[in-house]
Amino acid sequence: MITEKIQSLLEETAALTATTAKEVEDLRIHYLGRKGVMNDLMAEFRELPQETKREVGQKLNQLKQSIQAQLDTLRKNLPAEDGKKDALDLTRTPYPTPLGSRHPLTLVRNEIIEIFSRLGFVLADGPEIEDDWHVFSSMNFPADHPARDMQDTFFIARQPDIVLRTHTSSVQSRVMETTQPPIRVICPGRVYRNEAISARAHCFFHQVEGLYIDKHVSFADLKQVLLTFARELFGEGTQIRLRPSYFPFTEPSAEMDISCHICGGKGCAFCKQTGWVEILGCGMVDPAVLEANGIDSKEYKGYAFGMGVERITNLKYRVKDLRLFSENDVRFLDQFVGEGF
Ligand SMILES: [Zn+2]
Protein backbone atom coordinates (compact mmCIF):
# COMPACT_ATOMS: atom_id res chain seq x y z
CA MET A 1 0.00 0.00 0.00
CA ILE A 2 1.18 3.50 -0.81
CA THR A 3 0.68 4.86 2.72
CA GLU A 4 2.92 2.14 4.15
CA LYS A 5 5.58 2.95 1.59
CA ILE A 6 5.39 6.58 2.58
CA GLN A 7 5.75 5.69 6.25
CA SER A 8 8.77 3.49 5.71
CA LEU A 9 10.39 6.11 3.46
CA LEU A 10 9.87 8.71 6.18
CA GLU A 11 11.79 6.52 8.61
CA GLU A 12 14.44 5.56 6.08
CA THR A 13 15.21 9.11 5.00
CA ALA A 14 15.25 10.47 8.55
CA ALA A 15 18.26 8.23 9.21
CA LEU A 16 20.28 9.26 6.13
CA THR A 17 23.92 10.23 6.55
CA ALA A 18 26.52 11.71 4.24
CA THR A 19 30.10 12.93 4.56
CA THR A 20 30.68 14.67 1.25
CA ALA A 21 28.73 17.08 -0.92
CA LYS A 22 28.64 14.45 -3.66
CA GLU A 23 26.96 11.94 -1.37
CA VAL A 24 24.28 14.49 -0.50
CA GLU A 25 23.74 15.20 -4.17
CA ASP A 26 23.47 11.47 -4.97
CA LEU A 27 20.85 11.11 -2.23
CA ARG A 28 18.94 14.04 -3.65
CA ILE A 29 18.91 12.47 -7.12
CA HIS A 30 17.89 9.12 -5.70
CA TYR A 31 14.91 10.50 -3.77
CA LEU A 32 13.90 13.73 -5.46
CA GLY A 33 15.43 13.43 -8.94
CA ARG A 34 13.40 13.13 -12.12
CA LYS A 35 13.59 9.34 -12.06
CA GLY A 36 13.70 9.19 -8.27
CA VAL A 37 11.65 7.53 -5.57
CA MET A 38 9.30 10.50 -5.13
CA ASN A 39 8.39 10.51 -8.78
CA ASP A 40 7.54 6.81 -8.73
CA LEU A 41 5.26 7.49 -5.78
CA MET A 42 3.62 10.36 -7.66
CA ALA A 43 2.89 8.02 -10.56
CA GLU A 44 1.30 5.58 -8.16
CA PHE A 45 -0.64 8.43 -6.53
CA ARG A 46 -2.21 9.47 -9.83
CA GLU A 47 -3.78 6.01 -10.18
CA LEU A 48 -5.51 6.20 -6.80
CA PRO A 49 -9.30 6.52 -6.53
CA GLN A 50 -10.39 10.14 -6.10
CA GLU A 51 -11.66 9.72 -2.51
CA THR A 52 -8.26 8.71 -1.08
CA LYS A 53 -6.21 11.27 -3.01
CA ARG A 54 -6.63 14.09 -0.54
CA GLU A 55 -5.28 12.17 2.44
CA VAL A 56 -2.45 10.47 0.54
CA GLY A 57 -1.53 13.75 -1.17
CA GLN A 58 -0.96 15.40 2.20
CA LYS A 59 1.27 12.55 3.32
CA LEU A 60 3.27 12.73 0.11
CA ASN A 61 3.81 16.43 0.66
CA GLN A 62 5.00 15.80 4.19
CA LEU A 63 7.42 13.17 2.94
CA LYS A 64 8.84 15.47 0.29
CA GLN A 65 9.33 18.29 2.78
CA SER A 66 10.91 15.97 5.28
CA ILE A 67 13.40 14.63 2.71
CA GLN A 68 14.23 18.16 1.60
CA ALA A 69 14.80 19.24 5.21
CA GLN A 70 16.98 16.20 5.89
CA LEU A 71 19.12 16.90 2.81
CA ASP A 72 19.49 20.54 3.83
CA THR A 73 20.65 19.49 7.28
CA LEU A 74 23.13 17.02 5.84
CA ARG A 75 24.52 19.67 3.52
CA LYS A 76 24.84 22.17 6.34
CA ASN A 77 26.65 19.73 8.61
CA LEU A 78 29.19 18.56 6.07
CA PRO A 79 32.75 18.74 7.37
CA ALA A 80 34.58 21.65 5.74
CA GLU A 81 36.44 20.29 2.76
CA ASP A 82 39.99 21.43 2.06
CA GLY A 83 39.74 23.90 4.91
CA LYS A 84 43.47 24.46 5.06
CA LYS A 85 43.88 25.01 1.35
CA ASP A 86 41.14 27.68 1.48
CA ALA A 87 42.94 29.69 4.12
CA LEU A 88 46.00 29.91 1.91
CA ASP A 89 44.22 30.73 -1.34
CA LEU A 90 45.54 34.17 -2.15
CA THR A 91 43.61 34.31 -5.42
CA ARG A 92 40.24 33.98 -3.70
CA THR A 93 37.92 36.99 -4.08
CA PRO A 94 37.97 39.01 -0.84
CA TYR A 95 34.92 38.99 1.37
CA PRO A 96 32.69 41.90 0.44
CA THR A 97 32.99 44.74 2.94
CA PRO A 98 29.50 45.92 3.91
CA LEU A 99 28.96 49.54 2.88
CA GLY A 100 27.35 51.93 5.30
CA SER A 101 24.76 54.41 4.11
CA ARG A 102 23.88 57.99 4.83
CA HIS A 103 20.56 58.55 6.56
CA PRO A 104 17.90 59.64 4.05
CA LEU A 105 17.27 62.84 6.03
CA THR A 106 20.97 63.65 5.86
CA LEU A 107 20.97 63.01 2.11
CA VAL A 108 18.06 65.36 1.52
CA ARG A 109 19.30 68.00 3.97
CA ASN A 110 22.70 68.01 2.26
CA GLU A 111 21.07 68.35 -1.13
CA ILE A 112 18.96 71.31 0.04
CA ILE A 113 22.01 73.01 1.59
CA GLU A 114 24.02 72.38 -1.57
CA ILE A 115 21.42 74.03 -3.81
CA PHE A 116 21.13 77.11 -1.61
CA SER A 117 24.88 77.45 -1.16
CA ARG A 118 25.19 77.67 -4.93
CA LEU A 119 22.72 80.58 -4.70
CA GLY A 120 24.99 82.34 -2.21
CA PHE A 121 23.46 81.26 1.12
CA VAL A 122 25.83 80.42 3.97
CA LEU A 123 25.21 77.94 6.75
CA ALA A 124 24.08 79.14 10.19
CA ASP A 125 23.58 77.08 13.34
CA GLY A 126 22.13 77.60 16.80
CA PRO A 127 21.20 75.80 20.02
CA GLU A 128 18.29 73.34 20.27
CA ILE A 129 17.58 74.44 23.84
CA GLU A 130 16.50 78.03 23.50
CA ASP A 131 14.99 80.89 25.45
CA ASP A 132 11.55 82.29 24.80
CA TRP A 133 12.95 85.42 23.17
CA HIS A 134 14.71 83.71 20.26
CA VAL A 135 11.97 81.17 19.60
CA PHE A 136 8.85 83.28 20.04
CA SER A 137 9.11 86.93 21.11
CA SER A 138 11.72 88.01 18.55
CA MET A 139 9.69 86.23 15.88
CA ASN A 140 6.58 88.31 16.55
CA PHE A 141 4.55 85.61 18.32
CA PRO A 142 1.90 87.36 20.45
CA ALA A 143 1.95 86.54 24.16
CA ASP A 144 -1.19 84.42 23.84
CA HIS A 145 -0.17 82.57 20.67
CA PRO A 146 -1.13 78.85 20.91
CA ALA A 147 2.40 77.75 19.90
CA ARG A 148 3.54 79.00 23.30
CA ASP A 149 1.22 76.55 24.98
CA MET A 150 2.43 73.45 26.86
CA GLN A 151 0.36 71.45 24.37
CA ASP A 152 2.67 72.40 21.52
CA THR A 153 6.01 73.18 23.12
CA PHE A 154 8.39 71.28 25.39
CA PHE A 155 9.36 73.50 28.30
CA ILE A 156 12.66 72.89 30.08
CA ALA A 157 12.03 75.66 32.62
CA ARG A 158 9.38 78.34 33.27
CA GLN A 159 9.86 82.02 34.04
CA PRO A 160 12.14 82.71 32.42
CA ASP A 161 10.95 80.21 29.82
CA ILE A 162 13.49 77.82 28.35
CA VAL A 163 12.16 75.54 25.63
CA LEU A 164 13.21 72.99 23.04
CA ARG A 165 13.05 75.10 19.90
CA THR A 166 9.87 74.52 17.90
CA HIS A 167 11.37 75.86 14.68
CA THR A 168 14.78 76.89 13.37
CA SER A 169 13.62 80.53 13.16
CA SER A 170 15.47 80.98 16.45
CA VAL A 171 18.68 80.68 14.43
CA GLN A 172 17.50 83.48 12.13
CA SER A 173 16.97 85.63 15.19
CA ARG A 174 20.47 84.86 16.49
CA VAL A 175 22.00 85.72 13.13
CA MET A 176 20.10 89.02 12.90
CA GLU A 177 21.08 90.16 16.37
CA THR A 178 24.78 89.67 15.66
CA THR A 179 25.04 90.54 11.95
CA GLN A 180 24.09 93.60 9.95
CA PRO A 181 22.70 93.08 6.42
CA PRO A 182 23.28 91.91 3.81
CA ILE A 183 22.36 88.58 5.39
CA ARG A 184 21.89 85.42 3.36
CA VAL A 185 21.78 82.31 5.55
CA ILE A 186 20.39 78.82 5.49
CA CYS A 187 19.62 77.22 8.88
CA PRO A 188 19.17 73.44 9.01
CA GLY A 189 18.38 71.75 12.30
CA ARG A 190 16.28 69.56 14.52
CA VAL A 191 13.14 70.98 16.10
CA TYR A 192 10.72 69.69 18.73
CA ARG A 193 6.94 69.76 19.18
CA ASN A 194 4.84 68.23 21.89
CA GLU A 195 2.93 65.84 19.60
CA ALA A 196 1.80 62.24 19.95
CA ILE A 197 4.00 60.02 17.78
CA SER A 198 2.24 58.49 14.78
CA ALA A 199 2.91 57.74 11.13
CA ARG A 200 2.23 61.38 10.28
CA ALA A 201 3.49 63.28 13.32
CA HIS A 202 6.54 63.09 15.55
CA CYS A 203 7.81 64.92 18.61
CA PHE A 204 10.97 65.89 16.72
CA PHE A 205 11.67 66.55 13.09
CA HIS A 206 14.01 68.60 10.92
CA GLN A 207 13.72 71.92 9.18
CA VAL A 208 15.73 74.03 6.82
CA GLU A 209 14.98 77.73 6.93
CA GLY A 210 16.43 80.47 4.79
CA LEU A 211 16.70 84.20 5.38
CA TYR A 212 17.74 86.95 3.00
CA ILE A 213 17.94 90.58 4.13
CA ASP A 214 19.23 93.46 2.06
CA LYS A 215 18.07 96.73 0.52
CA HIS A 216 15.47 96.37 -2.25
CA VAL A 217 14.59 92.71 -1.62
CA SER A 218 11.24 91.88 -3.18
CA PHE A 219 8.72 89.10 -3.23
CA ALA A 220 9.72 88.48 -6.86
CA ASP A 221 13.27 87.66 -5.68
CA LEU A 222 11.83 85.15 -3.24
CA LYS A 223 9.69 83.54 -5.92
CA GLN A 224 12.60 83.20 -8.34
CA VAL A 225 14.89 81.66 -5.72
CA LEU A 226 12.23 79.15 -4.74
CA LEU A 227 11.49 78.28 -8.37
CA THR A 228 15.19 77.63 -8.98
CA PHE A 229 15.33 75.54 -5.82
CA ALA A 230 12.28 73.45 -6.79
CA ARG A 231 13.68 72.76 -10.26
CA GLU A 232 17.10 71.80 -8.90
CA LEU A 233 15.53 69.41 -6.42
CA PHE A 234 12.64 67.92 -8.40
CA GLY A 235 13.62 68.43 -12.02
CA GLU A 236 13.64 70.97 -14.82
CA GLY A 237 9.92 70.89 -15.66
CA THR A 238 8.74 71.54 -12.08
CA GLN A 239 6.17 74.33 -11.69
CA ILE A 240 5.47 76.21 -8.47
CA ARG A 241 2.44 78.05 -7.15
CA LEU A 242 2.12 80.29 -4.12
CA ARG A 243 -1.01 80.39 -1.98
CA PRO A 244 -1.65 83.18 0.56
CA SER A 245 -1.11 82.02 4.13
CA TYR A 246 -0.35 83.34 7.60
CA PHE A 247 2.77 83.16 9.79
CA PRO A 248 3.50 85.52 12.69
CA PHE A 249 6.97 86.39 11.36
CA THR A 250 6.23 87.16 7.69
CA GLU A 251 3.89 89.57 5.92
CA PRO A 252 2.70 88.78 3.30
CA SER A 253 3.02 85.03 3.84
CA ALA A 254 2.54 82.19 1.40
CA GLU A 255 2.64 78.45 1.14
CA MET A 256 4.32 76.97 -1.89
CA ASP A 257 3.17 73.95 -3.87
CA ILE A 258 5.12 72.22 -6.60
CA SER A 259 3.57 70.43 -9.56
CA CYS A 260 3.31 66.75 -8.59
CA HIS A 261 6.56 65.15 -9.75
CA ILE A 262 4.93 61.72 -9.89
CA CYS A 263 2.10 62.41 -12.34
CA GLY A 264 3.58 65.60 -13.80
CA GLY A 265 0.54 67.60 -12.70
CA LYS A 266 -2.14 65.42 -14.29
CA GLY A 267 -3.46 64.22 -10.93
CA CYS A 268 -2.75 60.96 -9.11
CA ALA A 269 -3.38 59.33 -5.75
CA PHE A 270 -0.17 60.83 -4.36
CA CYS A 271 -1.26 64.44 -4.99
CA LYS A 272 -4.91 63.58 -4.22
CA GLN A 273 -5.78 64.26 -7.86
CA THR A 274 -4.92 67.95 -7.54
CA GLY A 275 -1.64 67.85 -9.50
CA TRP A 276 0.06 69.88 -6.72
CA VAL A 277 1.91 69.03 -3.50
CA GLU A 278 2.78 71.44 -0.72
CA ILE A 279 6.47 71.75 0.14
CA LEU A 280 7.19 74.91 2.11
CA GLY A 281 6.12 78.14 3.74
CA CYS A 282 7.60 81.55 2.95
CA GLY A 283 7.05 85.29 2.93
CA MET A 284 8.52 88.76 3.38
CA VAL A 285 10.02 89.21 6.85
CA ASP A 286 7.61 91.22 8.99
CA PRO A 287 9.15 94.66 9.73
CA ALA A 288 8.37 94.03 13.41
CA VAL A 289 10.72 91.03 13.32
CA LEU A 290 13.52 93.11 11.75
CA GLU A 291 13.07 95.81 14.39
CA ALA A 292 12.94 93.32 17.26
CA ASN A 293 16.26 91.92 16.08
CA GLY A 294 18.01 95.26 15.71
CA ILE A 295 17.69 95.82 11.96
CA ASP A 296 16.33 99.07 10.56
CA SER A 297 13.14 98.12 8.73
CA LYS A 298 13.03 101.43 6.85
CA GLU A 299 16.32 100.67 5.20
CA TYR A 300 16.18 96.91 4.86
CA LYS A 301 13.73 94.29 3.68
CA GLY A 302 13.97 90.55 3.68
CA TYR A 303 12.37 87.28 2.78
CA ALA A 304 12.33 84.00 4.64
CA PHE A 305 11.26 80.47 3.91
CA GLY A 306 11.16 77.21 5.79
CA MET A 307 10.57 73.58 4.97
CA GLY A 308 10.40 70.23 6.72
CA VAL A 309 13.20 67.90 5.70
CA GLU A 310 10.99 64.87 6.41
CA ARG A 311 8.34 66.27 4.09
CA ILE A 312 10.79 66.70 1.21
CA THR A 313 12.27 63.27 1.89
CA ASN A 314 8.78 61.76 1.72
CA LEU A 315 8.27 63.40 -1.64
CA LYS A 316 11.60 62.23 -3.01
CA TYR A 317 11.68 58.70 -1.61
CA ARG A 318 8.02 58.16 -0.76
CA VAL A 319 8.51 57.13 2.85
CA LYS A 320 5.00 56.66 4.20
CA ASP A 321 5.71 56.45 7.93
CA LEU A 322 7.60 59.22 9.74
CA ARG A 323 8.63 56.84 12.51
CA LEU A 324 10.95 54.97 10.11
CA PHE A 325 13.28 57.96 10.18
CA SER A 326 14.15 57.53 13.84
CA GLU A 327 13.78 53.79 14.44
CA ASN A 328 17.15 52.90 12.87
CA ASP A 329 15.77 49.76 11.25
CA VAL A 330 18.63 48.49 9.11
CA ARG A 331 16.19 47.09 6.52
CA PHE A 332 15.00 50.65 5.92
CA LEU A 333 18.42 52.33 6.06
CA ASP A 334 20.01 49.71 3.79
CA GLN A 335 17.94 50.97 0.88
CA PHE A 336 20.00 54.14 0.80
CA VAL A 337 23.40 52.46 0.44
CA GLY A 338 25.42 54.23 -2.24
CA GLU A 339 23.16 57.30 -2.40
CA GLY A 340 24.67 60.73 -2.05
CA PHE A 341 28.33 59.83 -2.46
ZN1 LIG B 1 0.25 63.48 -8.77
Short mmCIF file of C-alpha atoms in Angstrom, two decimals, residues 128 135-136 141 145-155 163-170 189-198 201-207 209 247-249 306-308:
data_model
loop_
_atom_site.label_atom_id
_atom_site.label_comp_id
_atom_site.label_asym_id
_atom_site.label_seq_id
_atom_site.Cartn_x
_atom_site.Cartn_y
_atom_site.Cartn_z
CA GLU A 128 18.29 73.34 20.27
CA VAL A 135 11.97 81.17 19.60
CA PHE A 136 8.85 83.28 20.04
CA PHE A 141 4.55 85.61 18.32
CA HIS A 145 -0.17 82.57 20.67
CA PRO A 146 -1.13 78.85 20.91
CA ALA A 147 2.40 77.75 19.90
CA ARG A 148 3.54 79.00 23.30
CA ASP A 149 1.22 76.55 24.98
CA MET A 150 2.43 73.45 26.86
CA GLN A 151 0.36 71.45 24.37
CA ASP A 152 2.67 72.40 21.52
CA THR A 153 6.01 73.18 23.12
CA PHE A 154 8.39 71.28 25.39
CA PHE A 155 9.36 73.50 28.30
CA VAL A 163 12.16 75.54 25.63
CA LEU A 164 13.21 72.99 23.04
CA ARG A 165 13.05 75.10 19.90
CA THR A 166 9.87 74.52 17.90
CA HIS A 167 11.37 75.86 14.68
CA THR A 168 14.78 76.89 13.37
CA SER A 169 13.62 80.53 13.16
CA SER A 170 15.47 80.98 16.45
CA GLY A 189 18.38 71.75 12.30
CA ARG A 190 16.28 69.56 14.52
CA VAL A 191 13.14 70.98 16.10
CA TYR A 192 10.72 69.69 18.73
CA ARG A 193 6.94 69.76 19.18
CA ASN A 194 4.84 68.23 21.89
CA GLU A 195 2.93 65.84 19.60
CA ALA A 196 1.80 62.24 19.95
CA ILE A 197 4.00 60.02 17.78
CA SER A 198 2.24 58.49 14.78
CA ALA A 201 3.49 63.28 13.32
CA HIS A 202 6.54 63.09 15.55
CA CYS A 203 7.81 64.92 18.61
CA PHE A 204 10.97 65.89 16.72
CA PHE A 205 11.67 66.55 13.09
CA HIS A 206 14.01 68.60 10.92
CA GLN A 207 13.72 71.92 9.18
CA GLU A 209 14.98 77.73 6.93
CA PHE A 247 2.77 83.16 9.79
CA PRO A 248 3.50 85.52 12.69
CA PHE A 249 6.97 86.39 11.36
CA GLY A 306 11.16 77.21 5.79
CA MET A 307 10.57 73.58 4.97
CA GLY A 308 10.40 70.23 6.72
#
